[in-house]
Every structure is written in C-alpha cells, then in structure tokens.
mmCIF file with all atom_site columns, C-alpha atoms in Angstrom:
data_model
loop_
_atom_site.group_PDB
_atom_site.id
_atom_site.type_symbol
_atom_site.label_atom_id
_atom_site.label_alt_id
_atom_site.label_comp_id
_atom_site.label_asym_id
_atom_site.label_entity_id
_atom_site.label_seq_id
_atom_site.pdbx_PDB_ins_code
_atom_site.Cartn_x
_atom_site.Cartn_y
_atom_site.Cartn_z
_atom_site.occupancy
_atom_site.B_iso_or_equiv
_atom_site.pdbx_formal_charge
_atom_site.auth_seq_id
_atom_site.auth_comp_id
_atom_site.auth_asym_id
_atom_site.auth_atom_id
_atom_site.pdbx_PDB_model_num
ATOM 1   C CA . SER A 1 1   ? 279.108 128.283 128.361 1.00 75.00 ? 148 SER A CA 1
ATOM 2   C CA . GLN A 1 2   ? 276.488 129.678 129.953 1.00 74.00 ? 149 GLN A CA 1
ATOM 3   C CA . LYS A 1 3   ? 273.919 128.315 132.350 1.00 83.00 ? 150 LYS A CA 1
ATOM 4   C CA . ILE A 1 4   ? 270.861 129.229 134.479 1.00 87.00 ? 151 ILE A CA 1
ATOM 5   C CA . GLU A 1 5   ? 269.995 126.433 137.280 1.00 86.00 ? 152 GLU A CA 1
ATOM 6   C CA . GLN A 1 6   ? 266.791 126.974 138.998 1.00 88.00 ? 153 GLN A CA 1
ATOM 7   C CA . ASN A 1 7   ? 267.064 125.178 142.520 1.00 76.00 ? 154 ASN A CA 1
ATOM 8   C CA . SER A 1 8   ? 264.930 122.001 141.920 1.00 73.00 ? 155 SER A CA 1
ATOM 9   C CA . GLU A 1 9   ? 262.435 120.951 139.507 1.00 80.00 ? 156 GLU A CA 1
ATOM 10  C CA . ALA A 1 10  ? 259.967 120.603 141.912 1.00 91.00 ? 157 ALA A CA 1
ATOM 11  C CA . LEU A 1 11  ? 258.961 121.978 145.995 1.00 94.00 ? 158 LEU A CA 1
ATOM 12  C CA . ASN A 1 12  ? 256.358 120.894 147.767 1.00 95.00 ? 159 ASN A CA 1
ATOM 13  C CA . ILE A 1 13  ? 255.258 123.422 150.686 1.00 96.00 ? 160 ILE A CA 1
ATOM 14  C CA . GLN A 1 14  ? 252.473 123.727 152.937 1.00 97.00 ? 161 GLN A CA 1
ATOM 15  C CA . GLU A 1 15  ? 249.765 126.515 152.856 1.00 98.00 ? 162 GLU A CA 1
ATOM 16  C CA . GLY A 1 16  ? 250.653 129.578 154.803 1.00 97.00 ? 163 GLY A CA 1
ATOM 17  C CA . LYS A 1 17  ? 254.384 129.003 154.146 1.00 97.00 ? 164 LYS A CA 1
ATOM 18  C CA . THR A 1 18  ? 256.742 130.777 152.499 1.00 97.00 ? 165 THR A CA 1
ATOM 19  C CA . ALA A 1 19  ? 258.075 129.357 149.453 1.00 96.00 ? 166 ALA A CA 1
ATOM 20  C CA . THR A 1 20  ? 261.795 130.293 148.066 1.00 96.00 ? 167 THR A CA 1
ATOM 21  C CA . LEU A 1 21  ? 262.570 129.509 144.747 1.00 96.00 ? 168 LEU A CA 1
ATOM 22  C CA . THR A 1 22  ? 266.412 130.134 143.444 1.00 96.00 ? 169 THR A CA 1
ATOM 23  C CA . CYS A 1 23  ? 267.858 131.136 140.342 1.00 96.00 ? 170 CYS A CA 1
ATOM 24  C CA . ASN A 1 24  ? 271.364 130.680 139.568 1.00 95.00 ? 171 ASN A CA 1
ATOM 25  C CA . TYR A 1 25  ? 273.798 131.622 136.877 1.00 94.00 ? 172 TYR A CA 1
ATOM 26  C CA . THR A 1 26  ? 277.592 131.064 135.626 1.00 90.00 ? 173 THR A CA 1
ATOM 27  C CA . ASN A 1 27  ? 278.989 132.734 132.776 1.00 88.00 ? 174 ASN A CA 1
ATOM 28  C CA . TYR A 1 28  ? 276.528 135.415 132.134 1.00 86.00 ? 175 TYR A CA 1
ATOM 29  C CA . SER A 1 29  ? 276.192 139.432 133.249 1.00 86.00 ? 176 SER A CA 1
ATOM 30  C CA . PRO A 1 30  ? 272.555 140.429 132.562 1.00 87.00 ? 177 PRO A CA 1
ATOM 31  C CA . ALA A 1 31  ? 271.419 143.977 132.887 1.00 85.00 ? 178 ALA A CA 1
ATOM 32  C CA . TYR A 1 32  ? 267.984 142.660 133.937 1.00 89.00 ? 179 TYR A CA 1
ATOM 33  C CA . LEU A 1 33  ? 266.045 139.552 136.029 1.00 92.00 ? 180 LEU A CA 1
ATOM 34  C CA . GLN A 1 34  ? 262.720 138.498 135.409 1.00 94.00 ? 181 GLN A CA 1
ATOM 35  C CA . TRP A 1 35  ? 260.293 135.957 137.029 1.00 96.00 ? 182 TRP A CA 1
ATOM 36  C CA . TYR A 1 36  ? 257.159 134.415 135.526 1.00 97.00 ? 183 TYR A CA 1
ATOM 37  C CA . ARG A 1 37  ? 254.622 132.306 136.525 1.00 98.00 ? 184 ARG A CA 1
ATOM 38  C CA . GLN A 1 38  ? 253.898 129.105 133.866 1.00 97.00 ? 185 GLN A CA 1
ATOM 39  C CA . ASP A 1 39  ? 250.211 127.478 134.447 1.00 96.00 ? 186 ASP A CA 1
ATOM 40  C CA . PRO A 1 40  ? 250.384 123.443 133.156 1.00 93.00 ? 187 PRO A CA 1
ATOM 41  C CA . GLY A 1 41  ? 249.590 124.070 128.809 1.00 93.00 ? 188 GLY A CA 1
ATOM 42  C CA . ARG A 1 42  ? 249.860 128.308 129.094 1.00 96.00 ? 189 ARG A CA 1
ATOM 43  C CA . GLY A 1 43  ? 252.409 130.354 128.297 1.00 96.00 ? 190 GLY A CA 1
ATOM 44  C CA . PRO A 1 44  ? 254.264 131.985 131.092 1.00 97.00 ? 191 PRO A CA 1
ATOM 45  C CA . VAL A 1 45  ? 252.678 135.065 132.556 1.00 97.00 ? 192 VAL A CA 1
ATOM 46  C CA . PHE A 1 46  ? 255.339 137.447 133.799 1.00 95.00 ? 193 PHE A CA 1
ATOM 47  C CA . LEU A 1 47  ? 255.500 138.677 137.666 1.00 97.00 ? 194 LEU A CA 1
ATOM 48  C CA . LEU A 1 48  ? 258.775 140.928 138.529 1.00 95.00 ? 195 LEU A CA 1
ATOM 49  C CA . LEU A 1 49  ? 261.337 142.332 137.272 1.00 93.00 ? 196 LEU A CA 1
ATOM 50  C CA . ILE A 1 50  ? 265.021 143.815 139.099 1.00 94.00 ? 197 ILE A CA 1
ATOM 51  C CA . ARG A 1 51  ? 267.361 145.436 137.704 1.00 91.00 ? 198 ARG A CA 1
ATOM 52  C CA . GLU A 1 52  ? 271.267 144.739 138.163 1.00 88.00 ? 199 GLU A CA 1
ATOM 53  C CA . ASN A 1 53  ? 271.662 147.535 140.606 1.00 89.00 ? 200 ASN A CA 1
ATOM 54  C CA . GLU A 1 54  ? 268.902 146.547 142.511 1.00 92.00 ? 201 GLU A CA 1
ATOM 55  C CA . LYS A 1 55  ? 269.035 144.567 145.588 1.00 89.00 ? 202 LYS A CA 1
ATOM 56  C CA . GLU A 1 56  ? 265.306 143.644 146.117 1.00 95.00 ? 203 GLU A CA 1
ATOM 57  C CA . LYS A 1 57  ? 261.627 144.234 144.798 1.00 95.00 ? 204 LYS A CA 1
ATOM 58  C CA . ARG A 1 58  ? 258.572 143.339 145.961 1.00 96.00 ? 205 ARG A CA 1
ATOM 59  C CA . LYS A 1 59  ? 255.024 142.894 144.966 1.00 95.00 ? 206 LYS A CA 1
ATOM 60  C CA . GLU A 1 60  ? 252.162 142.256 147.326 1.00 96.00 ? 207 GLU A CA 1
ATOM 61  C CA . ARG A 1 61  ? 253.285 138.648 148.451 1.00 97.00 ? 208 ARG A CA 1
ATOM 62  C CA . LEU A 1 62  ? 256.056 138.437 146.507 1.00 98.00 ? 209 LEU A CA 1
ATOM 63  C CA . LYS A 1 63  ? 259.839 139.509 146.889 1.00 98.00 ? 210 LYS A CA 1
ATOM 64  C CA . VAL A 1 64  ? 262.779 138.969 144.816 1.00 98.00 ? 211 VAL A CA 1
ATOM 65  C CA . THR A 1 65  ? 266.323 139.453 145.530 1.00 97.00 ? 212 THR A CA 1
ATOM 66  C CA . PHE A 1 66  ? 269.346 139.679 143.109 1.00 95.00 ? 213 PHE A CA 1
ATOM 67  C CA . ASP A 1 67  ? 272.734 139.359 144.467 1.00 93.00 ? 214 ASP A CA 1
ATOM 68  C CA . THR A 1 68  ? 275.120 139.674 141.054 1.00 90.00 ? 215 THR A CA 1
ATOM 69  C CA . THR A 1 69  ? 278.373 138.357 143.814 1.00 92.00 ? 216 THR A CA 1
ATOM 70  C CA . LEU A 1 70  ? 276.483 135.327 144.207 1.00 93.00 ? 217 LEU A CA 1
ATOM 71  C CA . LYS A 1 71  ? 275.059 135.355 140.854 1.00 93.00 ? 218 LYS A CA 1
ATOM 72  C CA . GLN A 1 72  ? 272.014 134.552 142.115 1.00 94.00 ? 219 GLN A CA 1
ATOM 73  C CA . SER A 1 73  ? 268.403 135.596 142.756 1.00 95.00 ? 220 SER A CA 1
ATOM 74  C CA . LEU A 1 74  ? 265.574 134.445 145.235 1.00 96.00 ? 221 LEU A CA 1
ATOM 75  C CA . PHE A 1 75  ? 261.998 134.582 144.747 1.00 97.00 ? 222 PHE A CA 1
ATOM 76  C CA . HIS A 1 76  ? 259.731 134.472 147.723 1.00 98.00 ? 223 HIS A CA 1
ATOM 77  C CA . ILE A 1 77  ? 255.748 133.811 148.019 1.00 98.00 ? 224 ILE A CA 1
ATOM 78  C CA . THR A 1 78  ? 254.805 134.317 151.673 1.00 98.00 ? 225 THR A CA 1
ATOM 79  C CA . ALA A 1 79  ? 251.584 133.025 153.066 1.00 98.00 ? 226 ALA A CA 1
ATOM 80  C CA . SER A 1 80  ? 251.261 130.671 150.137 1.00 98.00 ? 227 SER A CA 1
ATOM 81  C CA . GLN A 1 81  ? 248.080 129.353 148.850 1.00 98.00 ? 228 GLN A CA 1
ATOM 82  C CA . PRO A 1 82  ? 247.359 126.536 146.777 1.00 98.00 ? 229 PRO A CA 1
ATOM 83  C CA . ALA A 1 83  ? 246.551 128.857 143.801 1.00 98.00 ? 230 ALA A CA 1
ATOM 84  C CA . ASP A 1 84  ? 250.142 129.669 143.936 1.00 98.00 ? 231 ASP A CA 1
ATOM 85  C CA . SER A 1 85  ? 250.604 126.258 142.812 1.00 98.00 ? 232 SER A CA 1
ATOM 86  C CA . ALA A 1 86  ? 252.900 126.726 140.084 1.00 97.00 ? 233 ALA A CA 1
ATOM 87  C CA . THR A 1 87  ? 256.165 126.338 137.666 1.00 96.00 ? 234 THR A CA 1
ATOM 88  C CA . TYR A 1 88  ? 257.865 129.320 138.438 1.00 97.00 ? 235 TYR A CA 1
ATOM 89  C CA . LEU A 1 89  ? 260.690 130.609 135.517 1.00 96.00 ? 236 LEU A CA 1
ATOM 90  C CA . CYS A 1 90  ? 263.168 132.902 135.935 1.00 95.00 ? 237 CYS A CA 1
ATOM 91  C CA . ALA A 1 91  ? 264.756 135.026 133.079 1.00 94.00 ? 238 ALA A CA 1
ATOM 92  C CA . LEU A 1 92  ? 268.331 136.835 132.700 1.00 92.00 ? 239 LEU A CA 1
ATOM 93  C CA . VAL A 1 93  ? 268.107 139.214 130.121 1.00 87.00 ? 240 VAL A CA 1
ATOM 94  C CA . ARG A 1 94  ? 271.753 140.848 129.032 1.00 83.00 ? 241 ARG A CA 1
ATOM 95  C CA . ASN A 1 95  ? 270.357 143.259 125.962 1.00 76.00 ? 242 ASN A CA 1
ATOM 96  C CA . ASN A 1 96  ? 267.403 143.571 123.876 1.00 69.00 ? 243 ASN A CA 1
ATOM 97  C CA . ASN A 1 97  ? 268.548 140.432 121.780 1.00 71.00 ? 244 ASN A CA 1
ATOM 98  C CA . ASP A 1 98  ? 269.773 138.190 124.676 1.00 81.00 ? 245 ASP A CA 1
ATOM 99  C CA . MET A 1 99  ? 267.197 136.471 127.336 1.00 86.00 ? 246 MET A CA 1
ATOM 100 C CA . ARG A 1 100 ? 268.095 133.434 128.710 1.00 90.00 ? 247 ARG A CA 1
ATOM 101 C CA . PHE A 1 101 ? 264.921 131.417 130.578 1.00 92.00 ? 248 PHE A CA 1
ATOM 102 C CA . GLY A 1 102 ? 265.672 128.791 133.350 1.00 93.00 ? 249 GLY A CA 1
ATOM 103 C CA . ALA A 1 103 ? 264.113 125.218 132.995 1.00 93.00 ? 250 ALA A CA 1
ATOM 104 C CA . GLY A 1 104 ? 261.619 126.093 136.069 1.00 94.00 ? 251 GLY A CA 1
ATOM 105 C CA . THR A 1 105 ? 260.896 125.214 139.705 1.00 95.00 ? 252 THR A CA 1
ATOM 106 C CA . ARG A 1 106 ? 257.053 123.393 139.848 1.00 95.00 ? 253 ARG A CA 1
ATOM 107 C CA . LEU A 1 107 ? 255.906 124.485 143.245 1.00 97.00 ? 254 LEU A CA 1
ATOM 108 C CA . THR A 1 108 ? 252.699 122.649 144.748 1.00 97.00 ? 255 THR A CA 1
ATOM 109 C CA . VAL A 1 109 ? 251.259 124.197 148.225 1.00 98.00 ? 256 VAL A CA 1
ATOM 110 C CA . LYS A 1 110 ? 249.455 121.278 149.803 1.00 97.00 ? 257 LYS A CA 1
ATOM 111 C CA . PRO A 1 111 ? 245.714 122.958 151.729 1.00 94.00 ? 258 PRO A CA 1
ATOM 112 C CA . ASP B 2 1   ? 241.656 143.021 125.536 1.00 63.00 ? 1   ASP B CA 1
ATOM 113 C CA . GLY B 2 2   ? 245.024 143.010 124.134 1.00 72.00 ? 2   GLY B CA 1
ATOM 114 C CA . GLY B 2 3   ? 246.598 139.919 124.107 1.00 93.00 ? 3   GLY B CA 1
ATOM 115 C CA . ILE B 2 4   ? 248.770 137.131 121.887 1.00 97.00 ? 4   ILE B CA 1
ATOM 116 C CA . THR B 2 5   ? 246.952 134.284 120.175 1.00 97.00 ? 5   THR B CA 1
ATOM 117 C CA . GLN B 2 6   ? 248.360 131.152 118.999 1.00 98.00 ? 6   GLN B CA 1
ATOM 118 C CA . SER B 2 7   ? 246.957 128.515 116.876 1.00 96.00 ? 7   SER B CA 1
ATOM 119 C CA . PRO B 2 8   ? 245.989 125.716 116.504 1.00 96.00 ? 8   PRO B CA 1
ATOM 120 C CA . LYS B 2 9   ? 246.442 124.312 120.176 1.00 96.00 ? 9   LYS B CA 1
ATOM 121 C CA . TYR B 2 10  ? 247.352 121.081 119.211 1.00 96.00 ? 10  TYR B CA 1
ATOM 122 C CA . LEU B 2 11  ? 249.072 120.191 116.121 1.00 95.00 ? 11  LEU B CA 1
ATOM 123 C CA . PHE B 2 12  ? 249.607 116.782 114.435 1.00 92.00 ? 12  PHE B CA 1
ATOM 124 C CA . ARG B 2 13  ? 252.672 116.297 111.763 1.00 89.00 ? 13  ARG B CA 1
ATOM 125 C CA . LYS B 2 14  ? 252.863 113.378 109.590 1.00 89.00 ? 14  LYS B CA 1
ATOM 126 C CA . GLU B 2 15  ? 256.912 112.504 108.557 1.00 84.00 ? 15  GLU B CA 1
ATOM 127 C CA . GLY B 2 16  ? 257.942 114.733 105.773 1.00 86.00 ? 16  GLY B CA 1
ATOM 128 C CA . GLN B 2 17  ? 255.017 117.292 106.108 1.00 92.00 ? 17  GLN B CA 1
ATOM 129 C CA . ASN B 2 18  ? 255.551 120.864 106.535 1.00 95.00 ? 18  ASN B CA 1
ATOM 130 C CA . VAL B 2 19  ? 253.082 122.675 109.125 1.00 96.00 ? 19  VAL B CA 1
ATOM 131 C CA . THR B 2 20  ? 252.857 126.253 110.138 1.00 97.00 ? 20  THR B CA 1
ATOM 132 C CA . LEU B 2 21  ? 252.276 127.375 113.563 1.00 98.00 ? 21  LEU B CA 1
ATOM 133 C CA . SER B 2 22  ? 249.778 131.203 113.708 1.00 98.00 ? 22  SER B CA 1
ATOM 134 C CA . CYS B 2 23  ? 251.116 133.969 116.138 1.00 98.00 ? 23  CYS B CA 1
ATOM 135 C CA . GLU B 2 24  ? 248.946 137.366 116.050 1.00 98.00 ? 24  GLU B CA 1
ATOM 136 C CA . GLN B 2 25  ? 249.107 139.993 118.367 1.00 97.00 ? 25  GLN B CA 1
ATOM 137 C CA . ASN B 2 26  ? 246.899 142.814 119.319 1.00 96.00 ? 26  ASN B CA 1
ATOM 138 C CA . LEU B 2 27  ? 249.594 144.747 121.362 1.00 93.00 ? 27  LEU B CA 1
ATOM 139 C CA . ASN B 2 28  ? 250.914 146.848 118.784 1.00 92.00 ? 28  ASN B CA 1
ATOM 140 C CA . HIS B 2 29  ? 254.477 145.658 119.633 1.00 92.00 ? 29  HIS B CA 1
ATOM 141 C CA . ASP B 2 30  ? 257.413 146.004 117.434 1.00 91.00 ? 30  ASP B CA 1
ATOM 142 C CA . ALA B 2 31  ? 259.128 142.839 118.454 1.00 92.00 ? 31  ALA B CA 1
ATOM 143 C CA . MET B 2 32  ? 258.333 139.259 118.430 1.00 95.00 ? 32  MET B CA 1
ATOM 144 C CA . TYR B 2 33  ? 259.495 135.988 119.381 1.00 95.00 ? 33  TYR B CA 1
ATOM 145 C CA . TRP B 2 34  ? 259.640 132.271 118.761 1.00 97.00 ? 34  TRP B CA 1
ATOM 146 C CA . TYR B 2 35  ? 260.072 129.758 121.812 1.00 97.00 ? 35  TYR B CA 1
ATOM 147 C CA . ARG B 2 36  ? 260.285 125.723 122.299 1.00 97.00 ? 36  ARG B CA 1
ATOM 148 C CA . GLN B 2 37  ? 260.114 124.715 125.383 1.00 96.00 ? 37  GLN B CA 1
ATOM 149 C CA . ASP B 2 38  ? 260.964 120.864 126.057 1.00 94.00 ? 38  ASP B CA 1
ATOM 150 C CA . PRO B 2 39  ? 260.516 119.036 129.448 1.00 87.00 ? 39  PRO B CA 1
ATOM 151 C CA . GLY B 2 40  ? 263.451 119.700 131.989 1.00 82.00 ? 40  GLY B CA 1
ATOM 152 C CA . GLN B 2 41  ? 264.699 122.251 129.816 1.00 84.00 ? 41  GLN B CA 1
ATOM 153 C CA . GLY B 2 42  ? 264.781 126.209 129.908 1.00 86.00 ? 42  GLY B CA 1
ATOM 154 C CA . LEU B 2 43  ? 262.555 128.187 127.031 1.00 93.00 ? 43  LEU B CA 1
ATOM 155 C CA . ARG B 2 44  ? 265.001 128.039 123.861 1.00 95.00 ? 44  ARG B CA 1
ATOM 156 C CA . LEU B 2 45  ? 264.523 130.732 121.241 1.00 94.00 ? 45  LEU B CA 1
ATOM 157 C CA . ILE B 2 46  ? 264.179 129.823 117.673 1.00 97.00 ? 46  ILE B CA 1
ATOM 158 C CA . TYR B 2 47  ? 263.516 133.107 115.911 1.00 96.00 ? 47  TYR B CA 1
ATOM 159 C CA . TYR B 2 48  ? 262.985 136.557 116.500 1.00 94.00 ? 48  TYR B CA 1
ATOM 160 C CA . SER B 2 49  ? 261.564 139.836 114.558 1.00 94.00 ? 49  SER B CA 1
ATOM 161 C CA . GLN B 2 50  ? 262.415 143.522 116.151 1.00 90.00 ? 50  GLN B CA 1
ATOM 162 C CA . ILE B 2 51  ? 260.427 144.848 112.701 1.00 91.00 ? 51  ILE B CA 1
ATOM 163 C CA . VAL B 2 52  ? 258.427 144.366 110.042 1.00 94.00 ? 52  VAL B CA 1
ATOM 164 C CA . ASN B 2 53  ? 259.942 142.390 107.291 1.00 95.00 ? 53  ASN B CA 1
ATOM 165 C CA . ASP B 2 54  ? 263.138 141.873 109.154 1.00 94.00 ? 54  ASP B CA 1
ATOM 166 C CA . PHE B 2 55  ? 264.133 138.485 111.473 1.00 96.00 ? 55  PHE B CA 1
ATOM 167 C CA . GLN B 2 56  ? 266.977 136.834 112.926 1.00 94.00 ? 56  GLN B CA 1
ATOM 168 C CA . LYS B 2 57  ? 267.871 133.276 113.850 1.00 96.00 ? 57  LYS B CA 1
ATOM 169 C CA . GLY B 2 58  ? 267.780 132.388 117.434 1.00 94.00 ? 58  GLY B CA 1
ATOM 170 C CA . ASP B 2 59  ? 269.615 129.315 118.951 1.00 92.00 ? 59  ASP B CA 1
ATOM 171 C CA . ILE B 2 60  ? 267.735 126.546 117.338 1.00 96.00 ? 60  ILE B CA 1
ATOM 172 C CA . ALA B 2 61  ? 266.653 128.010 113.852 1.00 97.00 ? 61  ALA B CA 1
ATOM 173 C CA . GLU B 2 62  ? 267.735 125.176 111.722 1.00 96.00 ? 62  GLU B CA 1
ATOM 174 C CA . GLY B 2 63  ? 264.665 123.223 110.217 1.00 96.00 ? 63  GLY B CA 1
ATOM 175 C CA . TYR B 2 64  ? 262.280 126.224 111.051 1.00 97.00 ? 64  TYR B CA 1
ATOM 176 C CA . SER B 2 65  ? 261.207 129.123 108.940 1.00 98.00 ? 65  SER B CA 1
ATOM 177 C CA . VAL B 2 66  ? 259.202 132.492 109.375 1.00 98.00 ? 66  VAL B CA 1
ATOM 178 C CA . SER B 2 67  ? 257.736 135.504 108.136 1.00 98.00 ? 67  SER B CA 1
ATOM 179 C CA . ARG B 2 68  ? 256.841 139.148 109.318 1.00 98.00 ? 68  ARG B CA 1
ATOM 180 C CA . GLU B 2 69  ? 255.004 140.679 106.522 1.00 97.00 ? 69  GLU B CA 1
ATOM 181 C CA . LYS B 2 70  ? 252.424 142.481 109.088 1.00 97.00 ? 70  LYS B CA 1
ATOM 182 C CA . LYS B 2 71  ? 253.108 143.825 112.351 1.00 96.00 ? 71  LYS B CA 1
ATOM 183 C CA . GLU B 2 72  ? 250.715 141.955 113.939 1.00 97.00 ? 72  GLU B CA 1
ATOM 184 C CA . SER B 2 73  ? 252.007 138.614 112.845 1.00 98.00 ? 73  SER B CA 1
ATOM 185 C CA . PHE B 2 74  ? 254.545 136.406 112.981 1.00 98.00 ? 74  PHE B CA 1
ATOM 186 C CA . PRO B 2 75  ? 253.916 132.691 111.755 1.00 98.00 ? 75  PRO B CA 1
ATOM 187 C CA . LEU B 2 76  ? 256.430 129.867 112.374 1.00 98.00 ? 76  LEU B CA 1
ATOM 188 C CA . THR B 2 77  ? 256.942 127.144 109.908 1.00 97.00 ? 77  THR B CA 1
ATOM 189 C CA . VAL B 2 78  ? 257.780 123.847 111.045 1.00 96.00 ? 78  VAL B CA 1
ATOM 190 C CA . THR B 2 79  ? 259.798 122.040 108.423 1.00 94.00 ? 79  THR B CA 1
ATOM 191 C CA . SER B 2 80  ? 260.452 118.440 107.462 1.00 91.00 ? 80  SER B CA 1
ATOM 192 C CA . ALA B 2 81  ? 264.051 118.994 108.158 1.00 89.00 ? 81  ALA B CA 1
ATOM 193 C CA . GLN B 2 82  ? 263.417 119.463 111.767 1.00 91.00 ? 82  GLN B CA 1
ATOM 194 C CA . LYS B 2 83  ? 263.777 115.715 113.315 1.00 88.00 ? 83  LYS B CA 1
ATOM 195 C CA . ASN B 2 84  ? 262.558 116.105 116.353 1.00 91.00 ? 84  ASN B CA 1
ATOM 196 C CA . PRO B 2 85  ? 259.300 118.381 116.058 1.00 93.00 ? 85  PRO B CA 1
ATOM 197 C CA . THR B 2 86  ? 257.927 117.053 119.261 1.00 95.00 ? 86  THR B CA 1
ATOM 198 C CA . ALA B 2 87  ? 257.558 120.361 121.792 1.00 96.00 ? 87  ALA B CA 1
ATOM 199 C CA . PHE B 2 88  ? 255.182 123.056 123.132 1.00 97.00 ? 88  PHE B CA 1
ATOM 200 C CA . TYR B 2 89  ? 255.701 126.064 121.078 1.00 98.00 ? 89  TYR B CA 1
ATOM 201 C CA . LEU B 2 90  ? 255.388 129.830 122.416 1.00 98.00 ? 90  LEU B CA 1
ATOM 202 C CA . CYS B 2 91  ? 255.320 132.955 120.859 1.00 98.00 ? 91  CYS B CA 1
ATOM 203 C CA . ALA B 2 92  ? 255.853 135.759 122.660 1.00 96.00 ? 92  ALA B CA 1
ATOM 204 C CA . SER B 2 93  ? 255.863 140.021 121.633 1.00 94.00 ? 93  SER B CA 1
ATOM 205 C CA . ARG B 2 94  ? 257.530 142.728 123.689 1.00 91.00 ? 94  ARG B CA 1
ATOM 206 C CA . GLY B 2 95  ? 257.064 146.569 123.508 1.00 85.00 ? 95  GLY B CA 1
ATOM 207 C CA . ARG B 2 96  ? 259.218 149.271 123.481 1.00 73.00 ? 96  ARG B CA 1
ATOM 208 C CA . GLY B 2 97  ? 260.326 150.800 127.323 1.00 58.00 ? 97  GLY B CA 1
ATOM 209 C CA . ASP B 2 98  ? 261.810 154.100 126.961 1.00 50.00 ? 98  ASP B CA 1
ATOM 210 C CA . LEU B 2 99  ? 264.796 153.849 124.619 1.00 49.00 ? 99  LEU B CA 1
ATOM 211 C CA . ILE B 2 100 ? 265.754 149.880 124.628 1.00 53.00 ? 100 ILE B CA 1
ATOM 212 C CA . TYR B 2 101 ? 263.738 146.781 125.260 1.00 53.00 ? 101 TYR B CA 1
ATOM 213 C CA . SER B 2 102 ? 264.946 145.225 127.725 1.00 61.00 ? 102 SER B CA 1
ATOM 214 C CA . ASN B 2 103 ? 263.507 146.582 130.460 1.00 73.00 ? 103 ASN B CA 1
ATOM 215 C CA . GLN B 2 104 ? 260.092 145.232 129.128 1.00 81.00 ? 104 GLN B CA 1
ATOM 216 C CA . PRO B 2 105 ? 258.277 141.695 129.929 1.00 88.00 ? 105 PRO B CA 1
ATOM 217 C CA . GLN B 2 106 ? 257.550 139.673 127.346 1.00 91.00 ? 106 GLN B CA 1
ATOM 218 C CA . HIS B 2 107 ? 253.761 138.680 126.557 1.00 94.00 ? 107 HIS B CA 1
ATOM 219 C CA . PHE B 2 108 ? 253.388 135.066 125.852 1.00 97.00 ? 108 PHE B CA 1
ATOM 220 C CA . GLY B 2 109 ? 250.384 133.219 123.749 1.00 97.00 ? 109 GLY B CA 1
ATOM 221 C CA . ASP B 2 110 ? 249.095 130.215 125.413 1.00 96.00 ? 110 ASP B CA 1
ATOM 222 C CA . GLY B 2 111 ? 251.141 128.017 123.066 1.00 97.00 ? 111 GLY B CA 1
ATOM 223 C CA . THR B 2 112 ? 250.888 125.272 120.423 1.00 97.00 ? 112 THR B CA 1
ATOM 224 C CA . ARG B 2 113 ? 251.519 121.584 121.129 1.00 97.00 ? 113 ARG B CA 1
ATOM 225 C CA . LEU B 2 114 ? 253.000 119.776 118.161 1.00 96.00 ? 114 LEU B CA 1
ATOM 226 C CA . SER B 2 115 ? 253.059 116.005 118.273 1.00 94.00 ? 115 SER B CA 1
ATOM 227 C CA . ILE B 2 116 ? 254.624 113.445 115.222 1.00 88.00 ? 116 ILE B CA 1
ATOM 228 C CA . LEU B 2 117 ? 252.085 111.206 113.900 1.00 82.00 ? 117 LEU B CA 1
#
C-alpha cells in the first residue's frame, strides 16, 4: 500500500540553525511534490513545489530537494527563526485526482 | 482579498443529527476538495469536485455527502451514519494550471472543528 512518512512527529532546534525535515514515500510515483506550512487551528499554506525531474528548488530561506531514486524529499529552513515554528506537511501529487499528504512534522525553533 | 471561507469555526453534533459545514471560495477555482485531519494522520480526502454539478468520492466518503450547485460553494454534510465525526475538516480549492491541475497548489480554508456532544 502507499505510504508517506515524515521523519518525525516533532523537531526542536535552536534559532539560527538549519532545520531539515524529511518526507519518504513507498509504492507511489509522484509527478510533483509540494510542501505546506500549517499553524495551529489554521489551514495549510503552500510553500514550494518541486517536479520529479528537478533536483532542488529554493525560495528565500527555504530549500527543497527531491530524489526519486531514494524516494525522498528534504525540506530545509536556513537561519531558522521562532516564527518558523509550525507543522510542515509534504504532499505527493500523481495526477489531477491523486494527491497524498504526510502527517506532518511539528517544528519548534527556540530562541 | 481572494480566499476560502469555512464556517462555522467550531461545530457540535448531537447523536443522530446531520450537520453541514460551509465552504465558499472567491478565487474562481473549478476544483474543490474536502479533507479530514486527525492527530498523527495525513489529510484524508472525503470528496472532491472538478466542475459544477459533479463530484467524486475520495478515500473516506462513507457517512458524508456534498453538493456543488455553484462554482463558489461546496458544502459538506456529516450524516448520522458517520460514527466517528470528531475531527478538523478542511476545504480546499485549486486553479487550472496550463492544461492540467496537478502542478497547482491547493488553497485551504481555516477549517471547522467538529465535536460530538
């Protein structure tokens, strides 16, 4: 069966460090992979999209990598700030009607 | 500002009661979705609609119903047949990108938290 795993339920890091979140998948062949941020009691907000033929995508302090051989995406936040504290979700997209979300990793950045 | 509005923010259901969650968007998006979010689980798709007057079941449609009479609106009814309705419900929409949808992100509302009385 299809499985999407995000490395851990929670990740705590110190302000200024780089946060690295992992999204692994099995039995699935995504055309795209998306990352979302979700704050408590709010809906997810789109951050970045990376295609299967792209290795890396950057946006300001965010960087996403996508390795279809390892079936893994890494999401990095450099120079992390307390305001980056949130839950981050990965979503795999195969086609119009097939989009699967991971359970999310709750990131806490401590000052 | 364009966006998705879900109401109410909090909803309580009595046993044997049907309740309806509202979702309205002014983004002019064709596709709309309903998800259920439970602690420790990914978002699970309940129903989706790609065009007015048409909708499809997702992975966990049992105990739920929807309608799509207008492009802007996609209400979800949680029926009494849904025995475990306590969850956070999220509505989303997606626009058309080039010829396919799949490279477009989903835009989410801020959810409705449903609990049993």
